[in-house]
Short mmCIF file of C-alpha atoms in Angstrom, two decimals:
data_model
loop_
_atom_site.label_atom_id
_atom_site.label_comp_id
_atom_site.label_asym_id
_atom_site.label_seq_id
_atom_site.Cartn_x
_atom_site.Cartn_y
_atom_site.Cartn_z
CA UNK A 1 103.01 137.26 84.86
CA UNK A 2 105.40 136.11 87.51
CA UNK A 3 104.49 134.71 90.89
CA UNK A 4 106.66 135.43 93.81
CA UNK A 5 106.72 133.32 96.93
CA UNK A 6 106.86 135.28 100.10
CA UNK A 7 109.07 133.85 102.79
CA UNK A 8 107.97 134.14 106.43
CA UNK A 9 109.37 137.18 108.14
CA UNK A 10 112.30 136.29 110.34
CA UNK A 11 112.59 138.07 113.62
CA UNK A 12 115.63 140.33 113.70
CA UNK A 13 118.53 138.95 115.64
CA UNK A 14 119.23 140.64 118.91
CA UNK A 15 122.67 141.92 119.53
CA UNK A 16 124.17 140.86 122.81
CA UNK A 17 127.80 141.77 123.69
CA UNK A 18 128.48 142.69 120.07
CA UNK A 19 127.35 139.30 118.63
CA UNK A 20 123.97 138.58 117.12
CA UNK A 21 121.69 136.36 119.19
CA UNK A 22 118.64 134.70 117.74
CA UNK A 23 115.50 133.90 119.71
CA UNK A 24 115.40 130.46 121.39
CA UNK A 25 113.52 127.73 119.55
CA UNK A 26 110.03 126.97 120.71
CA UNK A 27 109.72 124.43 123.48
CA UNK A 28 108.93 120.86 122.49
CA UNK A 29 105.63 119.33 123.41
CA UNK A 30 105.60 116.71 126.11
CA UNK A 31 105.79 113.19 124.84
CA UNK A 32 102.78 111.02 125.44
CA UNK A 33 103.31 107.96 127.63
CA UNK A 34 104.43 104.95 125.67
CA UNK A 35 102.68 101.58 125.68
CA UNK A 36 105.23 100.25 128.13
CA UNK A 37 104.49 103.05 130.58
CA UNK A 38 100.76 102.42 130.32
CA UNK A 39 101.40 98.73 130.91
CA UNK A 40 103.42 99.56 134.00
CA UNK A 41 100.65 101.73 135.39
CA UNK A 42 98.20 98.95 134.58
CA UNK A 43 100.18 96.46 136.68
CA UNK A 44 100.58 98.98 139.56
CA UNK A 45 96.92 100.01 139.65
CA UNK A 46 95.50 96.82 141.32
CA UNK A 47 98.27 96.80 143.94
CA UNK A 48 97.81 100.49 144.68
CA UNK A 49 94.02 100.08 144.90
CA UNK A 50 94.44 97.09 147.25
CA UNK A 51 96.82 99.00 149.56
CA UNK A 52 94.49 102.01 149.66
CA UNK A 53 91.36 100.02 150.39
CA UNK A 54 92.72 97.45 152.84
CA UNK A 55 95.66 99.26 154.47
CA UNK A 56 95.62 103.03 154.08
CA UNK A 57 91.85 103.57 154.63
CA UNK A 58 91.52 101.20 157.66
CA UNK A 59 94.59 102.83 159.22
CA UNK A 60 93.10 106.29 158.63
CA UNK A 61 89.79 105.18 160.17
CA UNK A 62 91.59 103.68 163.18
CA UNK A 63 93.50 106.94 163.76
CA UNK A 64 90.24 108.89 163.44
CA UNK A 65 88.61 106.56 165.97
CA UNK A 66 91.41 107.15 168.45
CA UNK A 67 91.08 110.92 168.21
CA UNK A 68 87.30 111.16 168.75
CA UNK A 69 84.79 110.24 171.41
CA UNK A 70 82.73 107.57 169.77
CA UNK A 71 79.65 105.95 171.22
CA UNK A 72 77.39 103.37 169.60
CA UNK A 73 75.12 106.13 168.30
CA UNK A 74 77.88 108.35 167.03
CA UNK A 75 79.67 105.33 165.54
CA UNK A 76 76.62 104.79 163.29
CA UNK A 77 75.79 108.46 162.61
CA UNK A 78 79.37 109.69 162.37
CA UNK A 79 79.03 112.81 164.55
CA UNK A 80 81.61 111.98 167.21
CA UNK A 81 83.34 115.05 168.74
CA UNK A 82 87.07 115.51 168.33
CA UNK A 83 88.94 114.89 171.58
CA UNK A 84 92.62 114.84 170.44
CA UNK A 85 94.95 112.72 172.59
CA UNK A 86 92.36 112.23 175.36
CA UNK A 87 91.85 108.56 174.46
CA UNK A 88 95.56 107.91 174.61
CA UNK A 89 95.74 109.53 178.05
CA UNK A 90 92.86 107.36 179.16
CA UNK A 91 94.72 104.26 178.02
CA UNK A 92 97.98 105.26 179.75
CA UNK A 93 96.17 106.00 183.01
CA UNK A 94 94.19 102.77 182.98
CA UNK A 95 95.46 100.25 185.60
CA UNK A 96 95.28 97.49 182.94
CA UNK A 97 97.83 99.20 180.68
CA UNK A 98 101.00 98.31 182.62
CA UNK A 99 100.18 94.60 183.05
CA UNK A 100 99.02 94.35 179.43
CA UNK A 101 102.22 95.97 178.22
CA UNK A 102 104.35 93.65 180.39
CA UNK A 103 102.43 90.59 179.22
CA UNK A 104 102.86 91.66 175.58
CA UNK A 105 106.62 92.10 176.02
CA UNK A 106 107.03 88.72 177.74
CA UNK A 107 104.74 86.94 175.28
CA UNK A 108 106.60 88.42 172.26
CA UNK A 109 110.14 87.96 173.61
CA UNK A 110 109.71 84.35 174.85
CA UNK A 111 107.83 83.25 171.74
CA UNK A 112 110.39 84.75 169.39
CA UNK A 113 113.34 83.25 171.26
CA UNK A 114 111.94 79.70 171.43
CA UNK A 115 110.44 79.76 167.94
CA UNK A 116 113.70 80.86 166.40
CA UNK A 117 115.91 78.51 168.45
CA UNK A 118 113.75 75.45 167.83
CA UNK A 119 113.22 76.37 164.18
CA UNK A 120 116.93 76.83 163.61
CA UNK A 121 117.76 73.52 165.29
CA UNK A 122 115.20 71.69 163.16
CA UNK A 123 116.40 73.47 160.03
CA UNK A 124 120.00 72.32 160.67
CA UNK A 125 118.74 68.86 161.45
CA UNK A 126 116.72 68.54 158.25
CA UNK A 127 119.56 70.04 156.23
CA UNK A 128 121.41 66.72 156.54
CA UNK A 129 119.21 65.20 153.75
CA UNK A 130 118.69 61.88 155.52
CA UNK A 131 116.10 59.33 154.65
CA UNK A 132 112.46 60.51 155.08
CA UNK A 133 113.70 64.06 155.84
CA UNK A 134 111.22 65.54 153.35
CA UNK A 135 108.29 63.60 154.86
CA UNK A 136 109.14 64.57 158.42
CA UNK A 137 109.63 68.19 157.44
CA UNK A 138 106.19 68.19 155.83
CA UNK A 139 104.68 66.82 159.05
CA UNK A 140 106.21 69.66 161.02
CA UNK A 141 104.21 72.09 158.84
CA UNK A 142 100.86 70.81 160.17
CA UNK A 143 100.66 73.28 163.13
CA UNK A 144 101.25 76.15 160.71
CA UNK A 145 98.68 74.96 158.19
CA UNK A 146 95.86 74.31 160.69
CA UNK A 147 93.32 77.09 161.31
CA UNK A 148 94.17 78.97 164.47
CA UNK A 149 90.79 78.22 166.01
CA UNK A 150 91.49 74.49 165.64
CA UNK A 151 94.96 74.78 167.17
CA UNK A 152 93.78 76.92 170.08
CA UNK A 153 90.79 74.65 170.77
CA UNK A 154 93.08 71.57 170.74
CA UNK A 155 95.45 73.16 173.24
CA UNK A 156 92.50 74.20 175.44
CA UNK A 157 91.37 70.56 175.52
CA UNK A 158 94.91 69.26 176.19
CA UNK A 159 95.44 71.71 179.09
CA UNK A 160 92.01 71.26 180.63
CA UNK A 161 92.36 70.95 184.40
CA UNK A 162 89.91 68.05 184.72
CA UNK A 163 90.07 66.03 181.51
CA UNK A 164 93.21 67.27 179.75
CA UNK A 165 95.81 64.90 178.44
CA UNK A 166 98.64 66.95 179.98
CA UNK A 167 97.32 66.56 183.52
CA UNK A 168 96.64 62.89 182.82
CA UNK A 169 100.29 62.43 181.89
CA UNK A 170 101.38 64.31 185.02
CA UNK A 171 99.13 62.11 187.14
CA UNK A 172 100.76 59.03 185.63
CA UNK A 173 104.14 60.12 186.93
CA UNK A 174 102.83 61.11 190.34
CA UNK A 175 102.40 64.89 189.87
CA UNK A 176 99.18 66.59 190.89
CA UNK A 177 96.93 68.42 188.44
CA UNK A 178 97.84 71.92 187.32
CA UNK A 179 95.27 74.63 186.56
CA UNK A 180 96.90 75.62 183.26
CA UNK A 181 94.11 77.88 181.97
CA UNK A 182 92.43 79.02 185.19
CA UNK A 183 95.45 79.90 187.33
CA UNK A 184 97.02 83.38 187.13
CA UNK A 185 100.43 81.73 187.49
CA UNK A 186 100.09 79.37 184.51
CA UNK A 187 97.72 81.05 182.06
CA UNK A 188 100.37 83.14 180.36
CA UNK A 189 102.68 80.16 180.22
CA UNK A 190 99.94 78.11 178.55
CA UNK A 191 99.27 80.60 175.72
CA UNK A 192 103.01 81.12 175.21
CA UNK A 193 103.51 77.37 174.79
CA UNK A 194 100.66 77.09 172.29
CA UNK A 195 101.93 80.03 170.25
CA UNK A 196 105.48 78.60 170.20
CA UNK A 197 104.13 75.33 168.82
CA UNK A 198 102.24 77.21 166.07
CA UNK A 199 105.14 79.48 165.10
CA UNK A 200 108.00 76.95 164.92
CA UNK A 201 107.10 75.66 161.41
CA UNK A 202 107.36 79.15 159.90
CA UNK A 203 110.89 79.56 161.28
CA UNK A 204 111.75 76.08 160.12
CA UNK A 205 110.69 76.78 156.53
CA UNK A 206 112.43 80.17 156.19
CA UNK A 207 115.66 79.17 157.92
CA UNK A 208 115.85 75.90 156.03
CA UNK A 209 115.56 77.90 152.75
CA UNK A 210 118.39 80.09 153.96
CA UNK A 211 120.57 77.07 154.69
CA UNK A 212 120.03 75.79 151.15
CA UNK A 213 121.69 78.91 149.74
CA UNK A 214 124.97 78.37 151.70
CA UNK A 215 127.56 76.64 149.40
CA UNK A 216 128.57 73.16 150.64
CA UNK A 217 132.14 73.92 149.52
CA UNK A 218 132.55 76.21 152.53
CA UNK A 219 131.71 73.35 154.91
CA UNK A 220 134.07 71.01 153.04
CA UNK A 221 136.92 73.56 153.31
CA UNK A 222 136.19 74.08 157.02
CA UNK A 223 136.21 70.31 157.63
CA UNK A 224 139.58 70.02 155.89
CA UNK A 225 140.92 72.75 158.20
CA UNK A 226 139.89 70.65 161.19
CA UNK A 227 136.71 72.51 162.29
CA UNK A 228 134.20 70.35 164.17
CA UNK A 229 130.43 70.52 163.75
CA UNK A 230 129.93 73.24 166.39
CA UNK A 231 132.74 75.43 164.95
CA UNK A 232 131.28 75.06 161.45
CA UNK A 233 127.87 76.13 162.72
CA UNK A 234 129.09 79.06 164.82
CA UNK A 235 131.59 80.44 162.38
CA UNK A 236 129.91 79.61 159.04
CA UNK A 237 126.21 78.80 159.32
CA UNK A 238 125.16 81.37 161.85
CA UNK A 239 126.96 84.42 160.30
CA UNK A 240 125.90 83.54 156.75
CA UNK A 241 122.33 83.02 157.94
CA UNK A 242 122.16 86.44 159.59
CA UNK A 243 120.15 88.26 156.83
CA UNK A 244 117.52 85.47 156.75
CA UNK A 245 117.43 85.39 160.54
CA UNK A 246 116.81 89.14 160.68
CA UNK A 247 113.77 89.02 158.38
CA UNK A 248 112.49 85.89 160.14
CA UNK A 249 112.63 87.63 163.55
CA UNK A 250 111.04 90.76 162.16
CA UNK A 251 108.13 88.95 160.62
CA UNK A 252 107.76 86.87 163.78
CA UNK A 253 107.73 90.02 165.87
CA UNK A 254 105.00 91.63 163.78
CA UNK A 255 102.91 88.48 163.89
CA UNK A 256 103.40 87.83 167.65
CA UNK A 257 102.53 91.41 168.58
CA UNK A 258 99.06 91.06 167.09
CA UNK A 259 98.27 87.53 168.32
CA UNK A 260 94.68 87.60 169.52
CA UNK A 261 92.75 84.50 168.63
CA UNK A 262 94.99 81.98 170.42
CA UNK A 263 94.86 83.92 173.72
CA UNK A 264 91.15 84.74 173.41
CA UNK A 265 90.08 81.17 172.71
CA UNK A 266 92.26 79.65 175.44
CA UNK A 267 91.93 82.12 178.35
CA UNK A 268 90.06 85.24 177.11
CA UNK A 269 92.89 87.25 178.70
CA UNK A 270 92.21 85.90 182.17
CA UNK A 271 91.94 84.95 184.82
CA UNK A 272 92.10 88.43 186.41
CA UNK A 273 93.86 89.79 183.31
CA UNK A 274 96.85 87.50 183.97
CA UNK A 275 97.18 86.73 180.22
CA UNK A 276 95.85 90.03 178.82
CA UNK A 277 97.99 91.55 176.11
CA UNK A 278 97.55 94.80 174.19
CA UNK A 279 95.84 92.91 171.35
CA UNK A 280 93.24 91.25 173.57
CA UNK A 281 92.78 94.42 175.61
CA UNK A 282 92.07 96.42 172.47
CA UNK A 283 89.33 93.93 171.54
CA UNK A 284 87.88 93.99 175.07
CA UNK A 285 87.67 97.78 175.01
CA UNK A 286 86.07 98.00 171.60
CA UNK A 287 83.82 94.94 171.45
CA UNK A 288 83.96 93.00 174.71
CA UNK A 289 81.81 95.27 176.89
CA UNK A 290 78.16 96.27 176.94
CA UNK A 291 79.35 99.90 176.66
CA UNK A 292 82.17 99.73 174.12
CA UNK A 293 84.99 102.26 174.28
CA UNK A 294 85.86 102.54 170.60
CA UNK A 295 88.31 105.42 171.03
CA UNK A 296 90.58 103.85 173.68
CA UNK A 297 90.37 100.48 171.87
CA UNK A 298 91.59 102.12 168.64
CA UNK A 299 94.31 103.91 170.59
CA UNK A 300 95.66 100.59 171.90
CA UNK A 301 95.63 99.21 168.40
CA UNK A 302 97.59 102.19 167.15
CA UNK A 303 100.23 101.60 169.81
CA UNK A 304 100.76 98.12 168.35
CA UNK A 305 101.02 99.55 164.81
CA UNK A 306 103.58 102.14 165.96
CA UNK A 307 105.64 99.45 167.77
CA UNK A 308 105.75 97.23 164.69
CA UNK A 309 106.63 100.25 162.54
CA UNK A 310 109.55 101.22 164.83
CA UNK A 311 111.04 97.76 164.67
CA UNK A 312 110.56 97.72 160.91
CA UNK A 313 112.46 100.99 160.55
CA UNK A 314 115.24 99.68 162.76
CA UNK A 315 115.51 96.62 160.52
CA UNK A 316 115.72 98.80 157.38
CA UNK A 317 118.41 100.99 158.94
CA UNK A 318 120.48 97.99 160.00
CA UNK A 319 120.17 96.48 156.54
CA UNK A 320 121.38 99.71 154.91
CA UNK A 321 124.40 99.84 157.19
CA UNK A 322 125.29 96.23 156.34
CA UNK A 323 124.93 96.88 152.59
CA UNK A 324 126.93 100.13 152.66
CA UNK A 325 130.48 99.82 151.18
#
C-alpha cells in the first residue's frame, strides 16, 4: 500500500498583460521593540513625566485660570465660568499695566546690559591666569550662591535710609541721605543695582568657559601681526564668543523677566508702584489682596511666558541661519 503526500494547492497565477503574475507574499509581522529601544524609552520616561507634571500641567492650569472667572470659592470647588479673553482685556485696561510694562522693560534691559558687560570684563581679566585668579574667581561666585532672600535682605539693610551703610558712606563725603527704597525716583534703581550684583557671577562663569575654548594660537598669530590688546579683543575674542554670548543673554533674559523675590523683599513694588514689574504685579493680583483676582494674575503671568517664548524662538531662528551653509 503506497502513501501519497498531498501538496498544498497553489493558487493559479493570474495573467496580466500576457505574463503570469502570482499573488503577493503575505505581509510580515511587525518586529517587537528590541532591548535597546526599551532601554531608550526607559531613560526618556522620567524626563517626560517630569516635564508633564512640572511644566505642561502647570502651564495648562495657568492658561485655564486666565480664561475663567475664578473666585476663592470657585478656585476650591472648580466651577468657575468661562470668560474667554476678558481677563486679558482687564489687564490691558488696568492703569497699572503700562507702568509695569515699562518698568519690566527697563529692569530687564539695564540688568542684561550691565551684567553682560561686567561679566565679560571680569572673564577677560581672569583669563590671564595670574596668581590667585582661581581664588578670586571663586569669591565672585558668592552672590550667585547665596539664597535670594539673603541677598535681597542684605541690600535692603545696606540701602536703608536711616541706618544703611550706603548713606553712611555718602555722609562721610558730605552728601546728604538718599531714600533708596522709599523714593519713587530711586526705588527702581535700587532693585536694578541689587539684581546686577546677583547676576554678574553667572555671566562670568559662562563667558569664562567660552574664553577657554578659544585657541591661544590665534592670539599669538594676531600679536605677531602687530595687533594690540583691544584689536585682539574686538576682532578675535568678541566674534568667537558670539554663540556663548547669545545663550548667556537669552538665559539672562528669561531669568530677569521673572525676577520677583528681590523686588518684593526690597520694595514690594513700591512706593506708589514705582518699582512694580509684571512679575510682582501678577503676584499682587493673585495673592496680595484680600479679594484675589486669580484670572488677571494668571493672564499677566502668561504674558511673561509668551515674551520669553518669543525671544527663545528668535534665538533658535538666528542660530539656524548662522549654522546654515
